[in-house]
Structures are given as structure tokens and as C-alpha cells.
Amino acid sequence: MSIEKGKLYLIPTRLGDNPPLEVLPISIKKIIEDLNYYIVENEKTARRFIKRVSASKSQPSLKLSVLNKYTTELERNTYLNPCLEGESVGLLSEAGCPAIADPGSDIVNLAHQMNIKVVPLVGPSSILLALMASGMNGQSFCFNGYLPIDKNEKKSKIKSLERLSAEQNQSQIFIETPYRNMKMLEDLTTILHPETRICVACDLTLPTEFIRTMTVKDWKSNREDFHKRPAIFIIQKD
């Protein structure tokens, strides 16, 4: 008799240090209590998150496989073996949703190749939350990840995104390393057209949450400090 395969659950986490069940549905708690196998980016923070969600969950029973830039393809290809033995596995993000601006898409692709059912669970995505609150086009948008660090390459990319936004009526979304947020805003207000809109959404779902959409010319007089605060940037030229 063949064994029914386990499933791969894509488990979102908080975007900050607020209590998990303030921003996550109770279904996340139920899934975590049922699973013992996890694929995580950082074992220490994953264990801490699981304990916060379910204090009664046995920590010694957890079997965590680490997925980061040091994980070899050979290692990664074994991470779903429990599913072949009937055990479900959770892919746990460090922040937000797995595989969205986050490691994990290779694991999800592997699950499809192995005919393992993939189950995405509901949770916060900073990208979508920012777009929802921006007032920009939610019908056509593009997430661009990080922009180039090189000054000239970054300038060229920003101009290219503005041009695409105008030509396709498309919101252009990107992120920056938190300690470079203010430099990014300075670059945007220097390079973009004065009437192009910029949305900055930082500390999403936290008590310090800040979301504001203004034109470039209005941002030039803004004094909000985003330094070291996780942020999403969106631009749109009408």
C-alpha cells in the first residue's frame, strides 16, 4: 500500500515583534501545533516564533532544516523527504510570506516537481499591504526587489521604472536596506519628475506604522525619519 504524501504548508510570520495572533489567523496556530518538520531561514528565530504562537508545542519534537545562502542544492533536495513518508512540512518565513521577497521559491518548485500539495496560508505581506494603502494602481503593478547600489545604475533604474509606470499606468514597487532608506528617498526626490507620486510604507502592522503618498515636490519638505525602519517604496507617474 502506497503512503499518502504529506503537504508543504507555506507559513507567514509577523512583520515585526507584535504578538503573533494579532496579525495572524488562528489557523496558523493550528497548523504549527500539528507540524514537527520545518524549513526555516534561521533556527533560533523560528523556534522563538513557534513558541510565541504555541507555548505548549514541544520544542524537542521540532525537526528544523535551515534554508539560506549557504544551503547546498544537495541538502535542499532532501528537505521534502518527510513528505514522501507521509509527514507534512512547514516552510516558515522570517518576516511576512514565504517565497515573496524571501527565500523558499526553490522549495515550492521542488514540491511541484515531486507532486507534493502546496498549501499557502493567510498572513501579512508588506508588499501588498503597502500597495493597498498607497492609492496607486492595484490592477497593474510590478515588484522589483532591491535597486542597484551603484549610483549611476540606480539612477538609470529609477528613471526606467518611472518611464514604465507612465507608459503602462503601472505601480512600481521596490525595497531598500533599512539603513539606506533616507538616501533612497533623497535619490527619488532628486531624480523623479516633481509630479510623480511616491509612497513610503514602513513598520507595517506595528504601532509605529507610517504610510504616506505624496508627490516628489511635496516629499522634499517632509521631515519623517525612516532610518532603520523596514520600508516599502512605490512610485507612479500618471
XYZ file of C-alpha atoms in Angstrom:
238
model
C 0.000 0.000 0.000
C 1.420 3.405 -1.006
C 1.781 6.091 1.655
C -0.202 9.300 1.150
C 2.247 12.158 0.760
C 2.421 14.947 3.286
C 1.806 18.563 2.272
C 4.030 21.624 2.130
C 2.481 24.451 4.163
C 3.666 27.991 3.409
C 3.555 29.672 6.815
C 3.666 33.502 7.059
C 5.009 35.264 10.134
C 4.797 38.735 11.656
C 6.425 41.777 10.086
C 7.662 42.946 13.489
C 7.659 41.993 17.150
C 3.941 42.307 17.829
C 2.035 39.317 19.322
C 1.642 36.744 16.503
C -2.088 36.233 16.788
C -2.743 39.971 16.464
C -1.829 39.740 12.780
C -2.106 36.017 12.002
C -5.290 33.920 11.816
C -5.890 31.167 14.351
C -5.456 28.626 11.525
C -1.689 29.323 11.655
C -1.621 28.213 15.298
C -3.478 25.006 14.459
C -1.094 24.133 11.626
C 2.004 24.846 13.740
C 0.695 22.617 16.509
C 0.261 19.771 14.009
C 3.664 20.053 12.300
C 7.048 18.816 13.504
C 9.064 19.314 10.306
C 10.009 22.843 9.240
C 12.209 24.533 6.655
C 13.437 27.837 8.104
C 15.915 30.618 7.385
C 17.135 30.924 10.977
C 16.645 28.175 13.546
C 16.799 30.411 16.620
C 14.164 32.912 15.458
C 11.982 30.128 14.059
C 11.922 28.319 17.395
C 11.148 31.565 19.196
C 8.267 32.308 16.812
C 6.806 28.815 17.154
C 6.970 29.119 20.947
C 5.202 32.506 20.799
C 2.414 31.046 18.679
C 2.040 27.844 20.712
C 3.723 27.748 24.120
C 2.668 24.115 24.578
C 4.389 22.931 21.393
C 7.210 20.517 22.269
C 10.498 22.114 21.186
C 12.459 18.814 21.260
C 9.962 17.366 18.755
C 10.799 20.036 16.166
C 12.988 18.998 13.242
C 14.244 22.142 11.516
C 16.128 22.292 8.205
C 17.909 25.584 7.508
C 17.461 27.251 4.115
C 19.816 30.164 3.460
C 22.554 31.243 1.056
C 24.858 28.537 2.432
C 22.425 25.667 1.798
C 23.673 23.405 -0.980
C 21.401 22.073 -3.700
C 22.086 18.542 -2.440
C 20.862 19.492 1.046
C 17.854 21.410 -0.274
C 16.727 18.450 -2.358
C 16.336 16.345 0.814
C 14.194 18.814 2.743
C 10.880 17.457 1.460
C 11.728 13.808 2.067
C 9.403 13.715 5.128
C 6.501 14.449 2.750
C 7.299 11.242 0.864
C 6.911 9.395 4.165
C 3.528 10.949 4.917
C 4.704 13.825 7.138
C 3.709 17.399 6.272
C 6.355 20.143 6.299
C 6.091 23.863 7.033
C 8.081 26.450 5.074
C 8.429 29.272 7.594
C 9.307 32.838 6.611
C 11.471 35.165 8.700
C 9.017 38.001 8.051
C 5.829 38.082 6.023
C 5.035 35.455 3.399
C 7.361 32.642 2.289
C 8.855 32.893 -1.217
C 7.750 36.541 -1.660
C 10.897 38.701 -1.386
C 12.022 35.819 0.818
C 13.857 32.501 0.318
C 11.724 29.492 -0.431
C 10.609 29.537 -4.058
C 13.079 26.726 -4.887
C 11.452 24.567 -2.206
C 7.977 25.309 -3.563
C 9.158 24.481 -7.084
C 10.657 21.232 -5.798
C 7.323 20.347 -4.173
C 5.548 20.745 -7.511
C 8.158 18.553 -9.199
C 7.612 15.877 -6.541
C 3.813 16.147 -6.852
C 3.508 17.336 -3.252
C 0.489 19.503 -2.497
C 1.406 23.111 -1.716
C -0.840 24.943 0.763
C -0.379 28.745 1.055
C -1.636 30.133 4.362
C -3.040 33.600 5.021
C -0.724 36.187 6.560
C 0.716 39.691 6.138
C 2.669 40.658 3.029
C 4.346 44.053 3.359
C 4.297 44.432 -0.434
C 0.539 44.009 -0.752
C -0.267 45.963 2.419
C 1.758 48.904 1.116
C 0.107 48.749 -2.306
C -3.357 48.536 -0.735
C -2.712 51.683 1.291
C -0.850 53.654 -1.383
C -3.746 54.845 -3.533
C -1.784 53.697 -6.579
C -2.746 51.228 -9.301
C -3.595 47.871 -7.750
C -4.676 46.399 -11.097
C -1.228 46.642 -12.701
C 1.920 46.648 -10.592
C 5.437 45.240 -10.514
C 7.667 44.291 -7.595
C 11.304 44.996 -8.424
C 13.108 43.842 -5.286
C 16.230 45.847 -4.459
C 17.504 48.535 -6.818
C 21.207 48.641 -7.795
C 23.665 50.028 -5.249
C 25.930 51.708 -7.820
C 24.963 55.387 -8.088
C 24.718 55.544 -11.882
C 22.988 52.178 -12.208
C 20.480 53.176 -9.553
C 19.723 56.474 -11.297
C 19.188 54.661 -14.595
C 16.906 52.101 -12.941
C 14.795 54.751 -11.191
C 14.315 56.623 -14.472
C 13.425 53.341 -16.202
C 10.805 52.486 -13.558
C 9.266 55.946 -13.833
C 9.074 55.598 -17.606
C 7.462 52.147 -17.341
C 4.976 53.472 -14.812
C 3.884 56.255 -17.158
C 3.763 54.074 -20.280
C 1.857 51.185 -18.685
C -0.034 53.010 -15.903
C 1.722 50.636 -13.532
C 2.730 50.946 -9.877
C 6.435 50.205 -9.403
C 7.296 48.662 -6.025
C 10.749 48.127 -4.514
C 12.580 47.804 -1.218
C 15.810 49.060 0.294
C 18.100 48.030 3.136
C 16.619 49.921 6.129
C 19.769 51.908 6.927
C 19.734 53.304 3.365
C 16.069 54.397 3.404
C 16.725 58.103 3.713
C 19.308 58.039 0.934
C 16.775 56.231 -1.276
C 14.144 58.891 -0.621
C 16.704 61.597 -1.351
C 17.591 59.907 -4.653
C 13.935 59.549 -5.638
C 13.136 63.189 -4.964
C 16.215 64.264 -6.930
C 15.741 62.003 -9.963
C 11.962 61.728 -10.444
C 9.588 64.240 -12.035
C 8.112 66.690 -9.474
C 4.565 65.381 -10.054
C 5.449 61.681 -9.795
C 3.883 60.159 -6.695
C 5.935 58.301 -4.094
C 4.511 56.095 -1.350
C 6.643 55.168 1.640
C 5.150 52.485 3.895
C 7.210 51.492 6.920
C 6.748 49.462 10.123
C 3.623 47.893 8.622
C 1.231 46.302 11.179
C 3.292 47.788 14.064
C 2.249 50.581 16.460
C 4.789 52.853 14.711
C 3.296 52.191 11.256
C 3.681 55.082 8.810
C 2.172 55.175 5.299
C 2.175 58.296 3.157
C 1.737 59.017 -0.563
C 2.802 62.423 -1.871
C 4.264 63.959 -4.994
C 8.015 64.333 -5.302
C 7.785 68.082 -4.742
C 5.823 67.548 -1.506
C 8.214 64.873 -0.234
C 11.061 67.391 -0.477
C 9.664 69.246 2.526
C 8.876 66.090 4.523
C 10.755 65.538 7.791
C 9.682 61.976 8.648
C 12.638 59.769 9.653
C 12.611 56.241 8.138
C 16.176 55.358 9.113
C 16.499 51.657 10.009
C 12.727 51.127 9.707
C 11.655 48.330 7.303
C 10.011 50.116 4.388
C 8.353 49.596 1.023
C 8.698 52.229 -1.714
C 6.156 52.644 -4.539
C 6.256 55.136 -7.379
C 3.703 56.007 -10.037
C 3.794 58.628 -12.752
C 0.324 59.436 -14.123
